């Protein structure tokens, strides 16, 4: 009031007062609006967080500013916006009203095209033929589709084609089928030329090989095998020899029978099935597989298949060398050797088998030749050395003027080392280190690198100081100063260790070198300990770092008591001179080791009466350098008795130990309330009711009354922002056990940690633990905004959200309630879960969890079609397409090249849901994803090539490639009841005499 026109115009023109959306802002909003409209969702617009434009007005403005053609272009562009979240820019915020669920129903017509549904007519025909055969032509055939036998075939085909079974289940099923006379129906089923049958045949084939069922194997090979897929079939035949029934029967829940990961881990034929074998100790399965390979002439077409074929010939010689040469592919020996080592972790020459070393050399294999020659030299194997010599870099060299004839009269006396020149041994060692790719910047004990400290250990066992000096010169010549120090320090750790010839000192390639050497004897007497002391002093004088800490894995492997060398030496016989040498190097005499002890702590706690004079000298040396004892503040005090100095002057070590007294101050453990701790004074009755429900679930007769009472309580009190701190009963039991023990000091400090593991849960998290759909619906209906706030609240990485818990539990109804009320289906899966969420934890199942592992990944991995379908309907499936896909450095490329490039630049590159379905052979999941988004077919085809899924690759090429983009599927009328696909996995089956197999259904 009283303002002039200019003043009023300036007031209403302020940025926070404008109510008109500009054309530029409508242009940015249009793609988001069209994407929501395609899912039949309305869009509202909020300006400056104050003024709201209704959905009807937004639609009117979009239609006024953009033509139908422009809107169609926006829809075709398929915006990558997350439609479950508001779209904000500048002063504009576009969102969908929370009362509407973001859901796109999958049409029943589309679901009917899944492979399991297209196979029904063939299953019906098998049922009709069986009924006619058993009951004659007069039997009524109209009810075949509703029979238990037909339902069983649907479940069996679905499980077999999607890898959803255990070995023991199918093995028992095959026994029952033969027992009750259903074998003809199984043969008819495996003879069908249907995609689901092809996948089922590939999955069941390893079990048939293990059972040695040649009839069914021959049927599958004749009807299902193709010339271009023989390599994949060959791999299945051969991989079975490296598996064990104990592996197949292990695990719980849905078990992937033959995952891709085991192809590189379980290939050792030593793991033969128990109970199989003959007088030559060759497993029957290996002989059976070898006969099949020869019978069907399964040529190895890839390097991996050739490696498996080589292993059959090397390990058991069940395939003759002449036949082996005809089955091997025309690849260079180094490529075959590389593939062999990637699977069996050793080269062809290194593997211990029945094929002579000379035969392997004649086949052209040379990998790790000088490394094996070094083994032969150090273990004095003259026969192997003479076999390798003509093919090594020592070929043609003269020895003492008589040429190679110096080895002809070698009868095993002495060592090969004595007949080699220094320069020749240098050549062998240098070539051996080069072959195993020694990293000069660090000493590794992994599978690919070589720990040269094992040579110092072998030189010590040989008591060959000449070899020791040569190794030092060799290391200083070919390595940097830091690498030499690291090498000598590693060798010192080995000398300090308490080991014998049976100990596993090394891991990786050098382990075979150490274990293959036999002349050395374990140090058991004082003389041997003294010899080792001299070697340790030599290592220290030449640069070994005595102050560096020993890593935990090396300490466990070498059985070292402490992570510091000085602490490890105290108390050992004959080590006092070495310990004094370390003290003269000005090391920290009060350094705490991994046990939080100083050298003085360890020394005065030695109860033995041996070597009292040596202990006294070392104790005096420690005290002169300022050695101290530890004082554990807060947990206990350790003091010296008044007679300690007197005992020290009298050199009475035994009395010195007795005067070392302790006065422990006991600290009571922290008080932890078990069960429920209310953070606020105002107790939320909703939380109390839910906790009571969890502790004592209602009976079925009282369930309805209790639900009504809870809804009435929710209406009266509402949903508040309350939390409870709870601790599991298991941790409470642990606390009680710890309190009953008489512990003090460090033990009590270590065991007190689990007491405080409290978990804070809000009301919605308690509701999902109860897992009652009616209670969840009531919470969202009468809980007000607080229910949505708790649903959309981001959880820390150590916890699961309510949506995670429902997906992990497999509760379909509660999951749908959460999604209908705005839960984000694209949230990533977590590795961890709270204490009360044990049933929702991910079992991993061989899949590496990376940063883009979503709920849809988890559902596909578990084989839960209902959960996957529900997540897809609410927008969980986002095709992994972006601007960089298809282009590398601005140049176009194929999908296979792009995937390979992406993995090279990003080691943690996650696998998409399409690739996961292909990797696990989940045919129906892949078909569902491709029906929803046909543009993912290139990605699926590239994954099929990468994971060697030849049947899936052929199916994609035949049914999906080179086809125009289909029209968007016609949506179901929402006024009608939802038409839900009943998958065979949900049906109850009959005929218990035949199908009495635990867990098959």
Coordinates of C-alpha atoms in Angstrom, one line a residue, residues 570-831:
X570 CA 66.2 -63.6 21.7
X571 CA 66.1 -66.9 23.4
X572 CA 67.5 -69.1 20.6
X573 CA 70.7 -71.1 21.2
X574 CA 73.8 -69.8 19.4
X575 CA 72.2 -66.5 18.4
X576 CA 73.7 -64.2 21.0
X577 CA 76.6 -63.1 18.8
X578 CA 74.2 -62.1 16.0
X579 CA 72.1 -60.3 18.6
X580 CA 75.1 -58.3 19.8
X581 CA 76.0 -57.5 16.2
X582 CA 72.5 -56.1 15.7
X583 CA 72.8 -54.0 18.9
X584 CA 76.2 -52.5 17.6
X585 CA 74.3 -51.3 14.5
X586 CA 72.6 -48.7 16.7
X587 CA 69.1 -50.1 16.3
X588 CA 66.3 -48.9 18.5
X589 CA 66.5 -51.1 21.7
X590 CA 63.1 -50.0 22.9
X591 CA 61.2 -50.6 19.7
X592 CA 57.8 -52.3 20.2
X593 CA 57.1 -55.4 18.0
X594 CA 53.8 -56.7 16.9
X595 CA 53.2 -58.1 20.4
X596 CA 53.9 -54.6 21.9
X597 CA 57.0 -55.9 23.7
X598 CA 60.5 -54.5 23.8
X599 CA 63.7 -56.8 23.7
X600 CA 63.9 -56.4 27.5
X601 CA 60.4 -57.6 28.0
X602 CA 61.1 -60.8 26.0
X603 CA 64.4 -61.4 27.8
X604 CA 63.3 -61.2 31.4
X605 CA 60.3 -63.5 30.7
X606 CA 62.5 -66.4 29.5
X607 CA 62.0 -69.1 32.2
X608 CA 64.8 -71.4 31.0
X609 CA 68.0 -71.9 33.0
X610 CA 70.1 -72.5 29.9
X611 CA 72.7 -70.0 28.6
X612 CA 72.5 -67.8 31.8
X613 CA 75.9 -66.2 31.1
X614 CA 74.9 -65.3 27.5
X615 CA 71.6 -63.9 28.7
X616 CA 73.4 -61.8 31.4
X617 CA 75.8 -60.3 28.9
X618 CA 73.0 -59.5 26.5
X619 CA 70.9 -58.0 29.3
X620 CA 73.8 -55.8 30.4
X621 CA 74.2 -54.7 26.7
X622 CA 70.6 -53.8 26.5
X623 CA 70.6 -51.8 29.8
X624 CA 73.8 -49.9 28.7
X625 CA 72.0 -48.8 25.5
X626 CA 69.0 -47.6 27.4
X627 CA 66.7 -50.6 27.2
X628 CA 63.4 -50.1 28.9
X629 CA 60.3 -52.1 29.8
X630 CA 56.7 -51.3 28.6
X631 CA 54.2 -49.6 30.8
X632 CA 50.7 -50.3 29.8
X633 CA 48.9 -47.2 30.9
X634 CA 45.3 -47.7 31.9
X635 CA 45.5 -51.5 31.9
X636 CA 48.2 -52.3 34.3
X637 CA 51.6 -51.3 35.8
X638 CA 54.8 -53.3 35.6
X639 CA 57.5 -52.3 38.1
X640 CA 60.9 -53.7 39.0
X641 CA 61.4 -55.2 42.5
X642 CA 64.0 -53.7 44.8
X643 CA 66.1 -56.8 44.5
X644 CA 66.4 -56.6 40.8
X645 CA 69.6 -54.5 40.8
X646 CA 71.2 -56.9 43.3
X647 CA 70.3 -59.9 41.2
X648 CA 71.8 -58.2 38.2
X649 CA 75.1 -57.6 39.9
X650 CA 75.2 -61.2 41.1
X651 CA 74.4 -62.6 37.6
X652 CA 71.6 -64.6 39.1
X653 CA 69.2 -64.8 36.1
X654 CA 66.8 -67.2 37.8
X655 CA 66.3 -64.9 40.8
X656 CA 66.2 -61.9 38.4
X657 CA 63.1 -63.4 36.8
X658 CA 61.5 -64.1 40.1
X659 CA 61.9 -60.4 41.2
X660 CA 60.2 -59.3 38.1
X661 CA 56.8 -58.5 39.6
X662 CA 53.5 -57.3 38.1
X663 CA 50.9 -55.1 39.7
X664 CA 47.8 -55.2 37.5
X665 CA 45.1 -52.6 37.9
X666 CA 41.9 -54.3 36.8
X667 CA 39.7 -52.0 34.7
X668 CA 36.0 -53.1 34.5
X669 CA 34.6 -53.6 31.0
X670 CA 32.2 -51.0 29.6
X671 CA 28.5 -51.5 30.3
X672 CA 26.5 -52.5 27.3
X673 CA 22.7 -52.6 27.3
X674 CA 21.4 -55.6 25.5
X675 CA 18.4 -55.5 23.2
X676 CA 17.1 -52.0 23.0
X677 CA 18.4 -48.6 24.1
X678 CA 16.1 -45.7 23.6
X679 CA 18.0 -42.6 22.6
X680 CA 15.3 -40.1 23.5
X681 CA 13.2 -39.8 26.7
X682 CA 10.1 -39.8 24.5
X683 CA 9.6 -43.5 23.8
X684 CA 8.0 -44.2 20.4
X685 CA 5.2 -46.8 20.9
X686 CA 5.5 -47.8 17.2
X687 CA 9.1 -48.9 17.7
X688 CA 8.2 -50.8 20.9
X689 CA 5.5 -52.7 19.1
X690 CA 7.7 -53.6 16.2
X691 CA 10.5 -54.8 18.6
X692 CA 7.9 -56.9 20.4
X693 CA 6.7 -58.3 17.1
X694 CA 10.3 -59.3 16.1
X695 CA 11.0 -61.0 19.4
X696 CA 7.7 -62.9 19.6
X697 CA 5.9 -63.1 16.2
X698 CA 2.1 -63.6 16.4
X699 CA 0.5 -66.9 15.7
X700 CA -1.6 -67.3 12.5
X701 CA -4.8 -67.1 14.5
X702 CA -3.8 -63.8 16.2
X703 CA -2.2 -62.2 13.2
X704 CA -5.2 -60.3 11.9
X705 CA -6.0 -58.8 15.3
X706 CA -2.5 -57.7 15.8
X707 CA -2.3 -56.1 12.4
X708 CA -5.5 -54.2 13.1
X709 CA -4.1 -53.1 16.5
X710 CA -0.9 -51.8 14.9
X711 CA -2.8 -49.9 12.2
X712 CA -5.0 -48.3 14.9
X713 CA -1.8 -47.3 16.9
X714 CA -0.3 -45.9 13.8
X715 CA -3.3 -43.8 13.0
X716 CA -3.4 -42.4 16.5
X717 CA 0.3 -41.7 17.1
X718 CA 1.7 -41.3 13.6
X719 CA 5.1 -42.1 12.4
X720 CA 7.9 -40.2 14.1
X721 CA 11.6 -39.9 13.5
X722 CA 12.7 -42.4 16.1
X723 CA 15.6 -44.8 16.2
X724 CA 16.6 -47.7 18.4
X725 CA 20.1 -49.0 19.2
X726 CA 20.1 -52.8 19.3
X727 CA 22.7 -55.5 19.8
X728 CA 22.3 -59.1 18.6
X729 CA 21.9 -61.9 21.1
X730 CA 25.1 -63.6 19.7
X731 CA 27.2 -60.6 20.8
X732 CA 25.5 -60.4 24.1
X733 CA 26.4 -64.1 24.8
X734 CA 30.0 -63.3 23.8
X735 CA 30.0 -60.4 26.3
X736 CA 28.8 -62.7 29.1
X737 CA 31.5 -65.3 28.4
X738 CA 34.2 -62.6 28.4
X739 CA 33.0 -61.2 31.7
X740 CA 33.2 -64.7 33.3
X741 CA 36.9 -65.0 32.4
X742 CA 39.8 -63.7 34.6
X743 CA 41.5 -61.6 32.0
X744 CA 43.7 -58.6 32.2
X745 CA 45.9 -56.4 30.1
X746 CA 46.2 -56.9 26.4
X747 CA 43.8 -59.9 26.3
X748 CA 41.0 -57.8 27.8
X749 CA 41.8 -55.0 25.4
X750 CA 41.5 -57.2 22.4
X751 CA 38.3 -58.9 23.5
X752 CA 36.4 -55.8 24.5
X753 CA 35.9 -54.6 21.0
X754 CA 32.8 -56.7 20.0
X755 CA 30.8 -55.4 23.0
X756 CA 30.1 -52.0 21.5
X757 CA 28.8 -53.2 18.1
X758 CA 25.4 -51.4 18.4
X759 CA 23.2 -50.9 15.3
X760 CA 20.8 -48.0 15.0
X761 CA 17.6 -48.8 13.2
X762 CA 14.7 -46.5 12.3
X763 CA 11.0 -47.4 12.2
X764 CA 11.0 -48.4 8.5
X765 CA 13.9 -50.7 9.0
X766 CA 12.1 -52.4 11.8
X767 CA 9.1 -52.8 9.6
X768 CA 11.0 -54.5 6.8
X769 CA 12.4 -57.0 9.4
X770 CA 8.8 -57.8 10.4
X771 CA 8.1 -58.2 6.6
X772 CA 4.3 -57.8 6.7
X773 CA 2.9 -56.1 3.5
X774 CA -0.1 -54.8 5.4
X775 CA 2.0 -53.0 7.9
X776 CA 4.2 -51.5 5.2
X777 CA 1.1 -50.2 3.3
X778 CA -0.3 -48.8 6.5
X779 CA 3.0 -47.0 7.3
X780 CA 3.0 -45.2 3.9
X781 CA -0.8 -44.5 4.1
X782 CA -0.9 -43.1 7.6
X783 CA 2.8 -42.3 8.3
X784 CA 2.8 -39.0 6.5
X785 CA 6.0 -37.5 5.0
X786 CA 8.2 -39.3 7.6
X787 CA 7.7 -42.7 5.9
X788 CA 9.0 -41.3 2.6
X789 CA 11.9 -39.6 4.3
X790 CA 13.0 -42.8 5.9
X791 CA 12.5 -44.7 2.6
X792 CA 14.7 -42.3 0.6
X793 CA 17.3 -41.8 3.3
X794 CA 20.7 -42.8 2.0
X795 CA 22.4 -45.6 4.1
X796 CA 26.1 -45.8 4.8
X797 CA 28.1 -48.5 3.0
X798 CA 28.0 -50.8 6.1
X799 CA 24.2 -51.1 6.1
X800 CA 21.5 -52.3 3.8
X801 CA 18.5 -50.2 3.0
X802 CA 15.0 -51.5 3.3
X803 CA 15.0 -52.2 -0.4
X804 CA 18.2 -54.2 -0.2
X805 CA 16.8 -56.3 2.6
X806 CA 13.7 -57.2 0.7
X807 CA 15.6 -58.1 -2.5
X808 CA 18.0 -60.2 -0.5
X809 CA 15.2 -61.9 1.4
X810 CA 13.2 -62.5 -1.8
X811 CA 10.0 -61.1 -0.4
X812 CA 8.1 -60.2 -3.6
X813 CA 5.1 -58.5 -2.0
X814 CA 7.0 -56.3 0.4
X815 CA 9.4 -55.3 -2.4
X816 CA 6.5 -54.2 -4.6
X817 CA 5.1 -52.0 -1.7
X818 CA 8.5 -50.3 -1.4
X819 CA 8.8 -49.7 -5.1
X820 CA 5.2 -48.4 -5.4
X821 CA 6.0 -45.7 -2.8
X822 CA 9.1 -44.4 -4.5
X823 CA 12.1 -46.6 -3.5
X824 CA 15.0 -46.2 -6.0
X825 CA 15.4 -49.6 -7.8
X826 CA 18.8 -48.5 -9.2
X827 CA 20.6 -48.2 -5.9
X828 CA 23.8 -50.2 -5.7
X829 CA 24.2 -53.4 -3.7
X830 CA 26.3 -53.4 -0.5
X831 CA 28.8 -55.9 0.8

